Amino acid sequence: MQRMLSMVLGLTLTLGLATGCAAGKRMNVGRTAAALLISDQQEAELGRQVKAELETKEKIKYVEDQAVVDYVRNLSAPILQAANRDRANVKWKVNVIDDPKMVNAFATPGGYLYVYTGLLLAAENEAEVAGVMGHEAAHVTGRHSAQALMLQYGQQAVLDAALGKNSGTVAQIAAGLAGAGTGLAFSRSNETEADELGAKYVSSAGYDPRGLVTFFQKLAAQEGKMPGVFKWLSTHPPSADRVSHLNAFISKNGLTGTNQGAGGLEAIKARVRK
């Protein structure tokens, strides 16, 4: 039975290049398959182990300035509250990594969300930070992180890791997220769904849902000039089709939100630069 479900998951994500209604159905099938293959409790435990690995082996350094940490967590709170409407049992844990040269953010199974200070410095306003956080949260609510891990490392390896039986896989996951690797490899359909869900979450929180679009465009313009930009762009390529689709989705669904909060972010940038 598990082998059959693994085949369903693999086929679902392999076919993720399609768009439109058919792609939406495939994304839902992939989410269902992931839910059947790995439980919420296993996802949470896997996220906890990856966090421990990031801290002990990868030596990531968290921001010590509580004002910066509180700012990111407060900004994310209404976005994650909106995300919980799609997946109510996620217990979010937001962490801020002190690395001003790395423009990156990622989420792992279990609701662990990581934001680099380099991303705060690169963003022009709060709406752009919110757009990235909404997108990453959607990877968790859509079970994309679990899907990607099972495709990259194999279902049994991920399950064993969640049960504490495969520290090697946990180490590989953490190294890919924190190092020079590209992290989790999401399918095109997963990225599209995360763009759409993230825009909904951000809009619900009152932020301009086009913040992710402007951030995409800003990073694309800086690629090659700012080395740390590559990390997030490597897994989130801002193609013209992607930007166009997200703009169309926002208009079609009447997503609103005007808050950009440039002033609040500028004060935090000053603290990060210190």
CSV table of N, CA and C in Angstrom, one decimal, residues 69-95 106-108 110-115 129-141 197-207:
chain,number,residue,atom,x,y,z
A,69,VAL,N,13.7,40.2,16.7
A,69,VAL,CA,13.0,38.9,16.7
A,69,VAL,C,11.5,39.2,16.9
A,70,ASP,N,11.2,40.1,17.8
A,70,ASP,CA,9.8,40.4,18.1
A,70,ASP,C,9.1,41.0,16.8
A,71,TYR,N,9.9,41.9,16.1
A,71,TYR,CA,9.3,42.5,14.9
A,71,TYR,C,8.9,41.4,13.9
A,72,VAL,N,9.8,40.5,13.6
A,72,VAL,CA,9.5,39.5,12.6
A,72,VAL,C,8.4,38.6,13.1
A,73,ARG,N,8.4,38.2,14.3
A,73,ARG,CA,7.3,37.4,14.8
A,73,ARG,C,5.9,38.1,14.9
A,74,ASN,N,6.0,39.4,15.2
A,74,ASN,CA,4.7,40.1,15.2
A,74,ASN,C,4.2,40.3,13.8
A,75,LEU,N,5.1,40.6,12.9
A,75,LEU,CA,4.7,40.7,11.5
A,75,LEU,C,4.1,39.4,10.9
A,76,SER,N,4.7,38.3,11.3
A,76,SER,CA,4.2,37.0,10.8
A,76,SER,C,2.9,36.6,11.4
A,77,ALA,N,2.6,37.0,12.6
A,77,ALA,CA,1.5,36.5,13.4
A,77,ALA,C,0.2,36.5,12.6
A,78,PRO,N,-0.3,37.6,12.1
A,78,PRO,CA,-1.6,37.6,11.4
A,78,PRO,C,-1.5,36.7,10.1
A,79,ILE,N,-0.3,36.7,9.5
A,79,ILE,CA,-0.2,35.9,8.3
A,79,ILE,C,-0.3,34.4,8.6
A,80,LEU,N,0.3,34.0,9.7
A,80,LEU,CA,0.3,32.6,10.1
A,80,LEU,C,-1.1,32.2,10.6
A,81,GLN,N,-1.8,33.2,11.2
A,81,GLN,CA,-3.2,33.0,11.7
A,81,GLN,C,-4.1,32.7,10.4
A,82,ALA,N,-3.9,33.4,9.4
A,82,ALA,CA,-4.6,33.1,8.1
A,82,ALA,C,-4.2,31.8,7.6
A,83,ALA,N,-3.0,31.4,7.6
A,83,ALA,CA,-2.5,30.1,7.1
A,83,ALA,C,-3.1,29.0,7.9
A,84,ASN,N,-3.4,29.2,9.2
A,84,ASN,CA,-4.0,28.1,10.0
A,84,ASN,C,-5.4,27.8,9.6
A,85,ARG,N,-6.0,28.6,8.8
A,85,ARG,CA,-7.4,28.3,8.3
A,85,ARG,C,-7.3,27.2,7.3
A,86,ASP,N,-6.2,27.0,6.7
A,86,ASP,CA,-6.0,25.9,5.7
A,86,ASP,C,-5.4,24.7,6.4
A,87,ARG,N,-4.7,24.9,7.5
A,87,ARG,CA,-4.2,23.7,8.2
A,87,ARG,C,-4.0,24.1,9.7
A,88,ALA,N,-5.1,23.9,10.4
A,88,ALA,CA,-5.3,24.4,11.8
A,88,ALA,C,-4.3,23.9,12.8
A,89,ASN,N,-3.8,22.7,12.6
A,89,ASN,CA,-3.0,22.1,13.7
A,89,ASN,C,-1.5,22.4,13.6
A,90,VAL,N,-1.1,23.3,12.7
A,90,VAL,CA,0.3,23.7,12.6
A,90,VAL,C,0.7,24.6,13.8
A,91,LYS,N,1.7,24.3,14.5
A,91,LYS,CA,2.2,25.1,15.7
A,91,LYS,C,3.5,25.8,15.2
A,92,TRP,N,3.3,27.1,14.8
A,92,TRP,CA,4.4,27.8,14.1
A,92,TRP,C,5.5,28.2,15.1
A,93,LYS,N,6.7,28.1,14.6
A,93,LYS,CA,7.9,28.6,15.4
A,93,LYS,C,8.7,29.4,14.4
A,94,VAL,N,8.8,30.7,14.7
A,94,VAL,CA,9.5,31.6,13.8
A,94,VAL,C,10.9,32.0,14.4
A,95,ASN,N,11.9,31.8,13.6
A,95,ASN,CA,13.3,32.0,14.0
A,95,ASN,C,14.0,33.0,13.0
A,106,PHE,N,13.2,30.1,4.7
A,106,PHE,CA,12.7,28.8,4.3
A,106,PHE,C,11.8,28.2,5.5
A,107,ALA,N,11.0,27.2,5.2
A,107,ALA,CA,10.2,26.6,6.2
A,107,ALA,C,10.4,25.1,6.1
A,108,THR,N,10.3,24.4,7.2
A,108,THR,CA,10.4,23.0,7.2
A,108,THR,C,9.1,22.4,7.8
A,110,GLY,N,6.3,20.8,10.0
A,110,GLY,CA,6.1,21.1,11.4
A,110,GLY,C,5.9,22.6,11.7
A,111,GLY,N,6.0,23.4,10.7
A,111,GLY,CA,5.8,24.9,10.9
A,111,GLY,C,7.0,25.6,11.4
A,112,TYR,N,8.2,25.2,11.2
A,112,TYR,CA,9.4,25.9,11.5
A,112,TYR,C,9.7,26.9,10.4
A,113,LEU,N,9.6,28.2,10.7
A,113,LEU,CA,9.9,29.2,9.7
A,113,LEU,C,11.1,30.0,10.0
A,114,TYR,N,12.1,30.1,9.1
A,114,TYR,CA,13.3,30.8,9.3
A,114,TYR,C,13.5,31.9,8.3
A,115,VAL,N,13.9,33.1,8.9
A,115,VAL,CA,14.1,34.3,8.1
A,115,VAL,C,15.5,34.8,8.4
A,129,VAL,N,8.5,41.6,2.9
A,129,VAL,CA,8.8,40.6,3.9
A,129,VAL,C,7.6,39.7,4.1
A,130,ALA,N,6.4,40.3,4.2
A,130,ALA,CA,5.2,39.5,4.5
A,130,ALA,C,4.9,38.6,3.3
A,131,GLY,N,5.2,39.0,2.1
A,131,GLY,CA,5.0,38.2,0.9
A,131,GLY,C,5.8,36.9,0.9
A,132,VAL,N,7.1,37.1,1.3
A,132,VAL,CA,8.0,35.9,1.4
A,132,VAL,C,7.5,35.0,2.5
A,133,MET,N,7.2,35.5,3.6
A,133,MET,CA,6.7,34.7,4.8
A,133,MET,C,5.4,34.0,4.5
A,134,GLY,N,4.5,34.7,3.8
A,134,GLY,CA,3.3,34.0,3.4
A,134,GLY,C,3.5,32.9,2.4
A,135,HIS,N,4.4,33.1,1.5
A,135,HIS,CA,4.8,32.0,0.5
A,135,HIS,C,5.4,30.8,1.2
A,136,GLU,N,6.3,31.1,2.1
A,136,GLU,CA,7.0,30.0,2.8
A,136,GLU,C,6.0,29.2,3.7
A,137,ALA,N,5.1,30.0,4.4
A,137,ALA,CA,4.1,29.3,5.2
A,137,ALA,C,3.2,28.4,4.4
A,138,ALA,N,2.9,28.8,3.1
A,138,ALA,CA,2.1,28.0,2.2
A,138,ALA,C,2.7,26.7,1.9
A,139,HIS,N,4.1,26.7,1.8
A,139,HIS,CA,4.7,25.4,1.6
A,139,HIS,C,4.5,24.4,2.7
A,140,VAL,N,4.2,24.9,3.9
A,140,VAL,CA,3.9,24.0,5.0
A,140,VAL,C,2.4,23.6,5.0
A,141,THR,N,1.5,24.6,4.8
A,141,THR,CA,0.1,24.3,4.8
A,141,THR,C,-0.3,23.4,3.6
A,197,LEU,N,-1.5,30.9,-2.4
A,197,LEU,CA,-2.0,30.8,-1.0
A,197,LEU,C,-1.3,31.9,-0.2
A,198,GLY,N,0.0,32.2,-0.4
A,198,GLY,CA,0.7,33.2,0.3
A,198,GLY,C,0.1,34.6,0.0
A,199,ALA,N,-0.3,34.8,-1.2
A,199,ALA,CA,-1.0,36.1,-1.5
A,199,ALA,C,-2.3,36.3,-0.7
A,200,LYS,N,-3.0,35.2,-0.5
A,200,LYS,CA,-4.3,35.2,0.3
A,200,LYS,C,-4.0,35.5,1.7
A,201,TYR,N,-2.9,34.8,2.3
A,201,TYR,CA,-2.6,35.0,3.7
A,201,TYR,C,-2.2,36.4,3.9
A,202,VAL,N,-1.4,37.0,3.0
A,202,VAL,CA,-0.9,38.3,3.2
A,202,VAL,C,-2.0,39.3,3.1
A,203,SER,N,-2.9,39.1,2.1
A,203,SER,CA,-4.0,40.0,2.0
A,203,SER,C,-4.9,40.0,3.2
A,204,SER,N,-5.1,38.8,3.8
A,204,SER,CA,-5.9,38.7,5.0
A,204,SER,C,-5.3,39.4,6.1
A,205,ALA,N,-4.0,39.6,6.1
A,205,ALA,CA,-3.3,40.3,7.2
A,205,ALA,C,-3.3,41.8,6.9
A,206,GLY,N,-3.8,42.2,5.8
A,206,GLY,CA,-3.9,43.6,5.5
A,206,GLY,C,-2.7,44.2,4.7
A,207,TYR,N,-1.8,43.3,4.3
A,207,TYR,CA,-0.6,43.7,3.5
A,207,TYR,C,-0.9,43.7,2.0
